[in-house]
XYZ file of C-alpha atoms in Angstrom:
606
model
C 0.000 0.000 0.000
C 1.509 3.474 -0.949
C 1.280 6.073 1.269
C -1.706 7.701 -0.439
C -4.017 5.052 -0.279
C -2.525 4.684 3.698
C -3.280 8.260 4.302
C -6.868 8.130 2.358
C -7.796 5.223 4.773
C -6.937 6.800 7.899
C -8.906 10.079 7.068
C -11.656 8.066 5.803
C -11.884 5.999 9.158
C -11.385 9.327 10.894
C -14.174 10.976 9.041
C -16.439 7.777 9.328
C -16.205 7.829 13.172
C -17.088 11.705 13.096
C -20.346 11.443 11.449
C -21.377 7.806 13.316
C -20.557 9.954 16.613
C -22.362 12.614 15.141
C -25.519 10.165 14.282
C -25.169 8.574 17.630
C -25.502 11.581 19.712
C -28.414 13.006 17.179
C -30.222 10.080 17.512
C -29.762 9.755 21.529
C -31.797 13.185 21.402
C -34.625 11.912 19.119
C -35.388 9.270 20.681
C -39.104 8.774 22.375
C -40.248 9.698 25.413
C -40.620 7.216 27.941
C -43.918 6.409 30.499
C -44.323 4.869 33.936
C -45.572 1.237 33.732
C -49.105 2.517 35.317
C -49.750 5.135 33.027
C -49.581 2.426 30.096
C -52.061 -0.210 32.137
C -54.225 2.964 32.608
C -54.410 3.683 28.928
C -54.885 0.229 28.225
C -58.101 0.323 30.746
C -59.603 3.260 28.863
C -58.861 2.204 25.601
C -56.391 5.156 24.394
C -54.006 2.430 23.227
C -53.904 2.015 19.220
C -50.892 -0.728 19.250
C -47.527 -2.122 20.950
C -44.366 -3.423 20.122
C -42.590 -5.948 22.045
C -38.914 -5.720 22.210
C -38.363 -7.523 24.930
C -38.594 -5.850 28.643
C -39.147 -2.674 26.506
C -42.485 -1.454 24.990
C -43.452 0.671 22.232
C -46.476 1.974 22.726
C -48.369 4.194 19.988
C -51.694 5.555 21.574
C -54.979 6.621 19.466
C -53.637 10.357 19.012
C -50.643 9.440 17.378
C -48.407 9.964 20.190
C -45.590 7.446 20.885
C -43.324 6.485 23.972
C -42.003 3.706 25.348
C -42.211 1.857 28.707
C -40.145 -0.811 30.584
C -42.065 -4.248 32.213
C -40.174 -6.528 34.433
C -40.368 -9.280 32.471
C -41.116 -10.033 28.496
C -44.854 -10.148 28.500
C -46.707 -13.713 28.223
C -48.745 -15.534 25.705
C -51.678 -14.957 28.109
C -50.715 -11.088 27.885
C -50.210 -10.476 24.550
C -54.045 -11.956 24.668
C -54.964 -10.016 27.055
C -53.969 -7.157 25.387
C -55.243 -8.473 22.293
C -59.080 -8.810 23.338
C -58.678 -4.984 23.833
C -58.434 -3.959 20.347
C -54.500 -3.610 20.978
C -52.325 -4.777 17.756
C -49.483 -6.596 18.965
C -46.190 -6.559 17.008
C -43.185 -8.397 18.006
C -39.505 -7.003 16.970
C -35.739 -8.527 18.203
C -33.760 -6.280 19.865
C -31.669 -4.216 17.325
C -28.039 -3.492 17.530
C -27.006 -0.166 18.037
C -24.406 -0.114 15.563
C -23.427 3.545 16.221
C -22.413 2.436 19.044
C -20.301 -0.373 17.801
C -18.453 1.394 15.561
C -17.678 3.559 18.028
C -16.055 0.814 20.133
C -14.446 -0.106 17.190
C -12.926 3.137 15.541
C -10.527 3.799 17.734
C -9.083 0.164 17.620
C -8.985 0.513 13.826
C -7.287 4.066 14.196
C -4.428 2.862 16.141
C -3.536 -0.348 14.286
C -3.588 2.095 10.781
C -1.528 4.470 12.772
C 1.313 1.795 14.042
C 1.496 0.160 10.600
C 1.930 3.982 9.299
C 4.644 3.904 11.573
C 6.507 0.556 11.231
C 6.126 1.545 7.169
C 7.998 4.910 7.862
C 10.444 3.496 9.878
C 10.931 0.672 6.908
C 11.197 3.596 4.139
C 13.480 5.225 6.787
C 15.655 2.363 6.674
C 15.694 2.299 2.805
C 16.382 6.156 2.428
C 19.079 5.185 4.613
C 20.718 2.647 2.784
C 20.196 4.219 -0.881
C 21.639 7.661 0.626
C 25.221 6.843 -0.484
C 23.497 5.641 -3.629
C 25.241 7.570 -7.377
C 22.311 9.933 -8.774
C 23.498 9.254 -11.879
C 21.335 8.640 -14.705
C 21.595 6.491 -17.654
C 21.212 7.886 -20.923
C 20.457 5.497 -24.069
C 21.131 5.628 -27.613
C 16.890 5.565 -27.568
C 16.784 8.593 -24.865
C 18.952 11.171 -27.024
C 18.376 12.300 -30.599
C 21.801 14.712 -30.433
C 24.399 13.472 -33.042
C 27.795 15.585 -33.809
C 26.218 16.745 -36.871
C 23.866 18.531 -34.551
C 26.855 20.485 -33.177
C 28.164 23.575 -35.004
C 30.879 26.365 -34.231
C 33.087 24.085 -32.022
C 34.671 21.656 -34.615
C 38.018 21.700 -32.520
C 36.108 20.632 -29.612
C 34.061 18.174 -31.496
C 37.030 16.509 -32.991
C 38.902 15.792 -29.602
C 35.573 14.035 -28.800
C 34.820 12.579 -31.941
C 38.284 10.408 -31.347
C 36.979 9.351 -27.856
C 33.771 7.978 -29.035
C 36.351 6.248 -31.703
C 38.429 4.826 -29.146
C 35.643 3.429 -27.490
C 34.196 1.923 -30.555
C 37.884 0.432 -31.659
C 39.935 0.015 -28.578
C 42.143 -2.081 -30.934
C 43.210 0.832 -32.861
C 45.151 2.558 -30.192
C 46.000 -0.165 -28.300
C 48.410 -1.587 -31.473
C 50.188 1.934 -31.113
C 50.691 1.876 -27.223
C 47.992 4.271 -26.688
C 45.838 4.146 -23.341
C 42.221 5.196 -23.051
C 42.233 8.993 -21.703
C 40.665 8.922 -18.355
C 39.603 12.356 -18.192
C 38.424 14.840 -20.422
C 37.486 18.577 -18.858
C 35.157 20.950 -21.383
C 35.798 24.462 -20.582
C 34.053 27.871 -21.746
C 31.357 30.667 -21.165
C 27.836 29.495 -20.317
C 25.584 28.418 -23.211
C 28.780 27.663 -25.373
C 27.433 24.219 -26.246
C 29.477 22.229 -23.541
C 26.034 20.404 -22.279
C 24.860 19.866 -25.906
C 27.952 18.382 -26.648
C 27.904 15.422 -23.782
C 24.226 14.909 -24.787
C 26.042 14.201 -28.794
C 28.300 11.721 -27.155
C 25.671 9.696 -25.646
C 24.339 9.689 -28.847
C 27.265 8.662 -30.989
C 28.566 6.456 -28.256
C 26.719 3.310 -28.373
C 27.879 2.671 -24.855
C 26.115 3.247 -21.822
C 26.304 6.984 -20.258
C 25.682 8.366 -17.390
C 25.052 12.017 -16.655
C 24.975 13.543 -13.288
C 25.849 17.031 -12.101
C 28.824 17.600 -9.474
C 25.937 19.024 -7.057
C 24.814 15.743 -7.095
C 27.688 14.552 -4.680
C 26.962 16.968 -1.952
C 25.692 16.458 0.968
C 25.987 18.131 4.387
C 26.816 14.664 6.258
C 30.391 13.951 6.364
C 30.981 10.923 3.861
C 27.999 10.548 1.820
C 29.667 11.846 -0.870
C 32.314 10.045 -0.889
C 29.965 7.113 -0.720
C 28.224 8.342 -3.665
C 31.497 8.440 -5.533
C 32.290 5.138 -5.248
C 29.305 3.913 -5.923
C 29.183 5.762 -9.044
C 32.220 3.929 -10.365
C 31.158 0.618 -9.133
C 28.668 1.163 -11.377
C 30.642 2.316 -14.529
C 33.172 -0.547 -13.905
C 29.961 -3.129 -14.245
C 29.381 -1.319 -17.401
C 32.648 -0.687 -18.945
C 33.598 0.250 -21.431
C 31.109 3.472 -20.796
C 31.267 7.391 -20.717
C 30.610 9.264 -17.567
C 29.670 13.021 -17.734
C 29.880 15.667 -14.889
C 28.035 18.659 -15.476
C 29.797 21.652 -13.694
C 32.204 19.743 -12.001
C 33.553 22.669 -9.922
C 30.769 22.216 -7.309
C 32.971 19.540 -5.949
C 36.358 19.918 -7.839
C 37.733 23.517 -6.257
C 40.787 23.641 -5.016
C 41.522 22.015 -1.165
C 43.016 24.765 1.362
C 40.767 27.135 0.662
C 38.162 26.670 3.186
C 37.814 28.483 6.100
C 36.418 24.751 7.699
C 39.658 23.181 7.176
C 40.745 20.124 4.914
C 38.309 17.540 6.300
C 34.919 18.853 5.208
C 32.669 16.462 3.469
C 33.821 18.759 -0.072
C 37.235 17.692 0.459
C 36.004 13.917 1.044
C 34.374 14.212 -2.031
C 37.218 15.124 -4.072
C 39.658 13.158 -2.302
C 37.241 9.807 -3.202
C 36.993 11.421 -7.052
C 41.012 11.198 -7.019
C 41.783 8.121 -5.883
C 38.749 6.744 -8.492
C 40.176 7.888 -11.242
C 43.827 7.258 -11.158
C 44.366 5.012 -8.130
C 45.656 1.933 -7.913
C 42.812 0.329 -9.578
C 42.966 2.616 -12.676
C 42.874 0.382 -15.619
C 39.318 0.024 -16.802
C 37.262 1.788 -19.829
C 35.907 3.939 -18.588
C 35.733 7.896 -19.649
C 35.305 10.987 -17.354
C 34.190 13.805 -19.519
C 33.458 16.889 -17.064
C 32.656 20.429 -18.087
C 33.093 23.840 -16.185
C 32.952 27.450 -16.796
C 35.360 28.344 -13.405
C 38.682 26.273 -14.746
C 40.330 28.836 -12.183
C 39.127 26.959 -9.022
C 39.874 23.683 -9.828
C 42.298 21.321 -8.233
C 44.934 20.896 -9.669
C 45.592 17.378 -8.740
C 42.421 16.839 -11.086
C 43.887 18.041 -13.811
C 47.159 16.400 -13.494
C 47.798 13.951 -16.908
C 45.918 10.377 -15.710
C 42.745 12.233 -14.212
C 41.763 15.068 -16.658
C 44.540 13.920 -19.696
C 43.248 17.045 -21.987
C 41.319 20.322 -21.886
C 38.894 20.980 -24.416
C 38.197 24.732 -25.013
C 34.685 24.914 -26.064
C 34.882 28.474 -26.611
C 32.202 31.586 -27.744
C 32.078 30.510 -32.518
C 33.607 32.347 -35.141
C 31.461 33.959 -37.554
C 31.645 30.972 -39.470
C 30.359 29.091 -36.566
C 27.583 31.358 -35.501
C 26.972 30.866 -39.394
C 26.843 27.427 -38.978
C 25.110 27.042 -35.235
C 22.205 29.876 -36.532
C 21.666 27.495 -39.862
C 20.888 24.346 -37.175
C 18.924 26.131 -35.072
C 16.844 27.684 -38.332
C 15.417 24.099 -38.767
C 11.901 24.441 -38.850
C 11.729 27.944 -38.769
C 10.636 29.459 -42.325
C 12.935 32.348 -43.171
C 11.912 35.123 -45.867
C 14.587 34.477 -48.705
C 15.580 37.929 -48.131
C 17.170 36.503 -45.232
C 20.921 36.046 -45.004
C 22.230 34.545 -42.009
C 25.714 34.859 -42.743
C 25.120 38.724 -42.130
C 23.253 37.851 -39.002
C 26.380 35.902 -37.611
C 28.502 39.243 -38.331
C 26.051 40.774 -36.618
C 26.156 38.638 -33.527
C 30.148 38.980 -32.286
C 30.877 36.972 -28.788
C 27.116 35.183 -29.183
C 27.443 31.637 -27.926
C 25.063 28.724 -28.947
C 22.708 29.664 -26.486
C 22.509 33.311 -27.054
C 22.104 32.354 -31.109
C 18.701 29.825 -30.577
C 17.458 32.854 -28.001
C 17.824 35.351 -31.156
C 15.898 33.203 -33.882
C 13.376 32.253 -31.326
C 13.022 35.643 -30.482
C 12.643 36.662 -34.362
C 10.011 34.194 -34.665
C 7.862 35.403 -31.739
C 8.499 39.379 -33.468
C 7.398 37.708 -36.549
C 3.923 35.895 -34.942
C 3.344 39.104 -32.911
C 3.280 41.145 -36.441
C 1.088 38.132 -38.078
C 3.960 37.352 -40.679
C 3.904 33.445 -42.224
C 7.702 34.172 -42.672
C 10.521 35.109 -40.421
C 12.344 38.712 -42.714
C 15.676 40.281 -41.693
C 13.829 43.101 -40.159
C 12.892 40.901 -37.142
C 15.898 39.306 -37.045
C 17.381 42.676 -35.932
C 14.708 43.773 -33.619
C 15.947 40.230 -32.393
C 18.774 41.282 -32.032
C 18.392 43.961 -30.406
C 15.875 42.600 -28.081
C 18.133 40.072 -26.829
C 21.425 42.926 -26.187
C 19.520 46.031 -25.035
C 15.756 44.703 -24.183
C 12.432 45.727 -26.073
C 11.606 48.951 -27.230
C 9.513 51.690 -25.445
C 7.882 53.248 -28.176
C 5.027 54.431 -25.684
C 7.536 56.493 -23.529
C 6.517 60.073 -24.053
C 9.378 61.709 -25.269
C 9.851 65.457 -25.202
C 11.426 67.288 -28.061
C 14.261 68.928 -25.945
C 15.320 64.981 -24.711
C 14.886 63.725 -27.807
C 17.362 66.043 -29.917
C 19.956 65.595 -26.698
C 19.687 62.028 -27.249
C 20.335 62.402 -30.771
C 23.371 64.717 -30.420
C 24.859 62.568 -27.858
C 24.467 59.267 -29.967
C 25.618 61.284 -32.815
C 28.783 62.054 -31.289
C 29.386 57.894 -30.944
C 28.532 57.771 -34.458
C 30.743 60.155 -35.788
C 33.788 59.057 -33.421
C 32.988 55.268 -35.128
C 33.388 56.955 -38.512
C 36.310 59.324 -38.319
C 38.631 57.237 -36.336
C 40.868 55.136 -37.869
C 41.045 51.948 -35.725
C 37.270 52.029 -34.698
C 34.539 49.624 -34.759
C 32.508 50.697 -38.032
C 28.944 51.720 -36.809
C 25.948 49.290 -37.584
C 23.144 51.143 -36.684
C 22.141 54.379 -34.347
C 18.961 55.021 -33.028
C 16.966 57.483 -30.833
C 14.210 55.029 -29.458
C 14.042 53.864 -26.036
C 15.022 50.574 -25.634
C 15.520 48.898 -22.263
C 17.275 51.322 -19.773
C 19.238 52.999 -22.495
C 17.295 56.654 -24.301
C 19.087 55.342 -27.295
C 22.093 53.381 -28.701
C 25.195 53.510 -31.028
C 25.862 49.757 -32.101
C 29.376 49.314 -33.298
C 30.520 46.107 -34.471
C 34.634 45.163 -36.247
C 35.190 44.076 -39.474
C 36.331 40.827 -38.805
C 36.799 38.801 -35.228
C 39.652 40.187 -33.201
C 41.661 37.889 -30.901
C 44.373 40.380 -30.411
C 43.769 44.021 -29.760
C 46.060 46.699 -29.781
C 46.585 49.623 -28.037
C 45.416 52.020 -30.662
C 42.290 50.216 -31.124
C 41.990 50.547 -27.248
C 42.179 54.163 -27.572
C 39.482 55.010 -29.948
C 37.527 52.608 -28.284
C 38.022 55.172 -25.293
C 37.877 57.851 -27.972
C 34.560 56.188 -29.005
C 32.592 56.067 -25.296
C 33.807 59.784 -25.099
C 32.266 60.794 -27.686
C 28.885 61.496 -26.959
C 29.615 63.386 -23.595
C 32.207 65.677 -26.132
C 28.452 66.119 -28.138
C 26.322 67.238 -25.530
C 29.344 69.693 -23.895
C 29.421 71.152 -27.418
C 25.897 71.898 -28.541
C 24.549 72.735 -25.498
C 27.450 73.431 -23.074
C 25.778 71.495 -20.489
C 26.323 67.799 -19.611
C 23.718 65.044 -18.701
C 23.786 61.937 -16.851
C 23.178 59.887 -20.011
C 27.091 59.036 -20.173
C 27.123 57.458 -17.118
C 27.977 53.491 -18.912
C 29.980 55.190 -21.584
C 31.985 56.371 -18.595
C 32.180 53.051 -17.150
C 33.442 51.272 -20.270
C 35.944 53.640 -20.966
C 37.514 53.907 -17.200
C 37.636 49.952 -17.401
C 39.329 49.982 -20.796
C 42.100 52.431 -19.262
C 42.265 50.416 -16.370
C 43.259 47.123 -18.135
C 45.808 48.876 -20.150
C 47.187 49.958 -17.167
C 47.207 47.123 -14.305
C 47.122 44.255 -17.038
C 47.966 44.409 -20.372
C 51.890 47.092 -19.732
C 50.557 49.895 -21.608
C 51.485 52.275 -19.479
C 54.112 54.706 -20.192
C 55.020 55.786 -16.868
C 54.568 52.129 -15.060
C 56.308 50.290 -17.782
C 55.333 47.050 -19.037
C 54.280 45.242 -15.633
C 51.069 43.561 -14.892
C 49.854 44.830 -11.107
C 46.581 42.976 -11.208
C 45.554 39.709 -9.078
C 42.424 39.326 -10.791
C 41.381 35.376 -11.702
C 40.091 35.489 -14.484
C 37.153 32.617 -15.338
C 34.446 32.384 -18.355
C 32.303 34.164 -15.469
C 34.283 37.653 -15.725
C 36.820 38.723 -13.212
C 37.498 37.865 -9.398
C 39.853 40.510 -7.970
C 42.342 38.812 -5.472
C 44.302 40.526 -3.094
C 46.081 44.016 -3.659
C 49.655 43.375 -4.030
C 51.404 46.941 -4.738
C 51.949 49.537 -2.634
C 49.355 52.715 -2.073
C 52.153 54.792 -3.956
C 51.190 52.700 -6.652
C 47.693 52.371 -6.158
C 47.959 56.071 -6.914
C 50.145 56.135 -9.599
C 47.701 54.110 -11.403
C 44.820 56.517 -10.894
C 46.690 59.037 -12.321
C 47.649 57.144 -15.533
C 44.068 56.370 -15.673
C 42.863 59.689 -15.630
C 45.355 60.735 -17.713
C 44.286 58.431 -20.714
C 40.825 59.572 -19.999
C 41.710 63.336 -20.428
C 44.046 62.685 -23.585
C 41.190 60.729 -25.293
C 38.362 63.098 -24.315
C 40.695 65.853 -25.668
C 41.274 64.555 -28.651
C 37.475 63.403 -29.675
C 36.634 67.245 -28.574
C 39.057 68.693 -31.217
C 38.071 65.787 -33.646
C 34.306 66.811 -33.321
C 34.260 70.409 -33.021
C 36.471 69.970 -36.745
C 33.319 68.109 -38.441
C 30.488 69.657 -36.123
C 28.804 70.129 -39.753
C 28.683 66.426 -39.864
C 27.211 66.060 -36.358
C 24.464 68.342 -37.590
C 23.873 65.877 -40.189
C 23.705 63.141 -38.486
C 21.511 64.444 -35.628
C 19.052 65.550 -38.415
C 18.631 62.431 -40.086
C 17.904 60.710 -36.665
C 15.078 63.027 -35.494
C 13.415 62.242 -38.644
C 13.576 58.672 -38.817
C 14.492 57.838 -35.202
C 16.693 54.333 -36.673
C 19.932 54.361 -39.108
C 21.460 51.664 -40.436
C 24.792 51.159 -41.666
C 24.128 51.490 -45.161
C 22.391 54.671 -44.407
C 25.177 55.995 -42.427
C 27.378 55.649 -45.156
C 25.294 57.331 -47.861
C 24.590 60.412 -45.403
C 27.838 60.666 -44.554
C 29.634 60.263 -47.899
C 27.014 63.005 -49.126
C 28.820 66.330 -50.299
C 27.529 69.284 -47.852
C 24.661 71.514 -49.298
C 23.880 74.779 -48.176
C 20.834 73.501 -46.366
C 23.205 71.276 -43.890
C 23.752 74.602 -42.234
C 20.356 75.306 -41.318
C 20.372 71.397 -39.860
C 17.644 70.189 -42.674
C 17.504 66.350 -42.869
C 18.790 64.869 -45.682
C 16.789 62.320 -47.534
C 18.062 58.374 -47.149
């Protein structure tokens, strides 16, 4: 019996002996009243008796008026009684004594209730005993060639990544190949990059290529706040694999229990450390030949032991980094599957469009272009919502029902200008892909910039009018209207951090030479400063070569844009009359000779 049924019976009993109880006591008060002995032989005398019934010592006695009580004798009454009673006119009715069953049940229930409630128990305490023994028990699941549909030629944009896999499936599949070269199986393999670079959806192609058995788990799944269950949980998670070698084991964010021992505040025998310490010995102890494959995948390779990555645990380190624009090219054609695309659609445009999206942040863009396109009743998904996509999925929806006034709207357009025009004029800038003057998310409006080409390396004078660039629409507003606004307050932000870097990390400072002062870790999760390790004469040193990198730069955009103010006029009046640019109308405007009527800020037609 499960424990809803168990539970169902014990209300129902419970309920069952409220309403008899409640029957019981209702039917105590109706009962009828009851008469003296003499007042029924009196009645009897004068006839007022219309009939009784015999139950025994007790008497039911139902006179000529309809009225009805009861009476008690001594003794059942005779045959010569009855008669008696009889020759009167009196109908006599005889009736065994009935059971009150009310009652019974009542005498009953609570027997019932208490066995139910010790077999509840001794079935908890059972269950307790099985919880027990199944807590040390691997949560790993088994995935089957029937469970996953994933293939590698479901994977795009990480062909490096897919190869070093591809030849562990191989190996696997033809141990005989290696071994006749003195290879051994690798017993490790760690996935590393940004979230949503495809690290997951490759595993789940594994399983499917595989034809082995695989088991998936997460590295959460070993914790536990009892000392030793997780090392349990370890070992039983290999006892398993070793029954069903040769097979594939996959640890999803394996830095839940992988980080690095010494650094907790509890000491080296926490149940963490136990964990690891189990994981370890497993993989490369003295039991270490078998077939079977850890592949594990992180996006903090910074934390991790580095006893696990040692060659014999974790023998190679697969960078499953953020796709080239061939990739995206490739990872946005997969993920079009199903979706019907105008054929004024080019995705290889999109994918230049996209710079530093990952796998995830690609199916988030066309399934956001297909919900623009539903929304707008279109059977076909056109390049127009693939932008507001786009855009949608970097700076957030548009607020088209913002009131705006005129006065905001022309700063916004003279301070976006001024990015636009820095993009243009400067020689190692970003080339600008689109300015508008519409709300959208927190921002009044946006300049979107985007390279050429994907940059691994950049240098310093690309840094610089990137500073140059976030300037540039504070140098704008100080301009026109001699008068600042808080609008500049990210541009700010970007271009401090930029300086910063140059300064602390990347020797591009004059005056501190080429010497990297920052402790920061860096991980696929941004930056974790560490500990300071200069001196406060330092510390200040490098707030003045900050500053002065911001000052040169803001200088220099502020000559550079008072020189072509005529084209800032141009560009502002284009944007308060169609709000949006795009680069293809940036170019025309700005490649357009100046007419007289650029001077008296008329827009120019697109």
């Amino acid at each position: 019996m499960g424990k809803f049924p168990l539970r169902g019976v014990i209300i129902s009993l419970a309920v069952l002996g409220l309403v008899v109880f409640v029957i019981s006591q209702t039917g105590n008060r109706s009962k009828a009243e009851t008469e003296t002995l003499s007042t029924f032989f009196q009645q009897v005398e004068s006839g007022d008796i219309s009939s009784v019934v015999l139950k025994g010592t007790s008497l039911s006695v139902i006179t000529k008026t309809g009225s009805e009580y009861e009476t008690q004798v001594a003794a059942p009454l005779s045959f010569q009684d009855q008669q008696s009673l009889f020759d009167k006119g009196i109908s006599i009715s005889n009736q065994e004594p009935g059971r009150n069953w009310g009652n019974i049940l009542l005498y009953i229930l609570p027997i019932a209730l208490m066995v139910g409630f010790l077999f509840y128990l001794m079935r908890g305490v059972r269950t307790s005993g099985d919880s027990a023994v199944s807590f040390g028990k691997s949560r790993a699941r088994l995935v089957t060639e029937e469970n996953t549909n994933t293939l590698f030629k479901d994977v795009a944009g990480v062909e490096e990544a897919k190869n070093d896999l591809v030849e562990v499936v191989e190996f696997l599949k033809n141990p005989g190949k290696f071994h006749a070269l003195g290879a051994r199986i690798p017993h490790g393999v760690l996935m590393v990059g940004p979230p949503g670079s495809g690290k997951t959806h490759l595993a789940k192609a594994v399983a499917g290529e595989a034809q082995v058995p695989f088991f998936s788990l997460s590295g959460s799944d070993f914790v536990e706040m009892f000392v030793g269950v997780g090392a349990a949980r370890v070992r039983d998670l290999f006892d398993t694999a070793k029954k069903n070698a040769p097979c594939i084991v996959f640890i999803d964010e394996i830095d839940a229990v992988g980080r690095r021992r010494g650094m907790n505040i509890n000491g080296g025998n926490d149940e963490r450390e136990q964990t690891l310490n189990a994981l370890l010995v497993e993989m490369d102890g003295f039991e270490s030949k078998h077939d079977i494959i850890i592949i594990a995948a992180t996006n903090r390779p910074d934390v991790l032991d580095p006893a696990l990555l040692r060659p014999g645990r974790f023998d190679r380190q697969v960078v499953v980094d953020a796709p080239d624009v061939k990739g995206r090219e490739e990872i946005l054609r997969i993920h079009a599957q199903g979706k019907p695309l105008a054929k004024k659609v080019d995705l290889k445009t999109v994918a230049k469009r996209t710079p530093g999206f990952v796998g995830a942040d690609l199916e988030n863009l066309l399934n956001e272009a297909a919900l623009v396109a539903a929304r707008a009743g279109r059977k076909e998904i056109n390049p127009d919502d693939l932008d507001e996509a786009a855009d949608r999925v970097v700076m957030g929806p548009e607020r088209r029902s913002l009131v705006i006034s005129e006065k905001r709207k022309k700063l916004v357009a003279y301070h976006e200008g001024g990015h636009a025009l820095a993009a243009y004029l400067l020689e190692f800038a970003d080339s600008v892909h689109k300015i508008t003057i519409v709300p959208r998310g927190r921002a009044g409006g946006y300049m979107l910039s985007l390279p050429e080409e994907d940059q691994d390396y950049i240098t310093r004078k690309m840094l610089l009018d990137r500073i140059g660039v976030s300037l540039a629409g504070r140098v704008a507003e100080e301009i026109i209207f001699g008068d600042v606004s808080t609008g500049a307050q990210n541009d700010f932000q970007q271009a401090t951090d930029i300086a910063r870097r140059m300064v602390t990390q990347w020797g591009m400072s004059e005056s501190l030479g080429k010497i990297a002062l920052s402790n920061s870790s860096a991980s696929y999760l941004g930056e974790f400063e560490g500990a300071r390790q200069y001196s406060e004469e330092t510390a200040l040193l490098i707030d003045t070569e900050v500053k002065s990198i911001i000052d040169t730069e803001y200088n220099r955009i502020l000559d550079l844009i008072t020189e072509h103010q005529d084209k800032l006029e141009r560009i502002v009046a284009a944007l308060l009359e169609h709000e949006t640019l795009h680069a293809e109308d940036f170019e025309q405007l700005m490649k357009q000779p100046l007419a007289a009527e650029d001077s008296e800020n008329q827009a120019l037609p697109l």
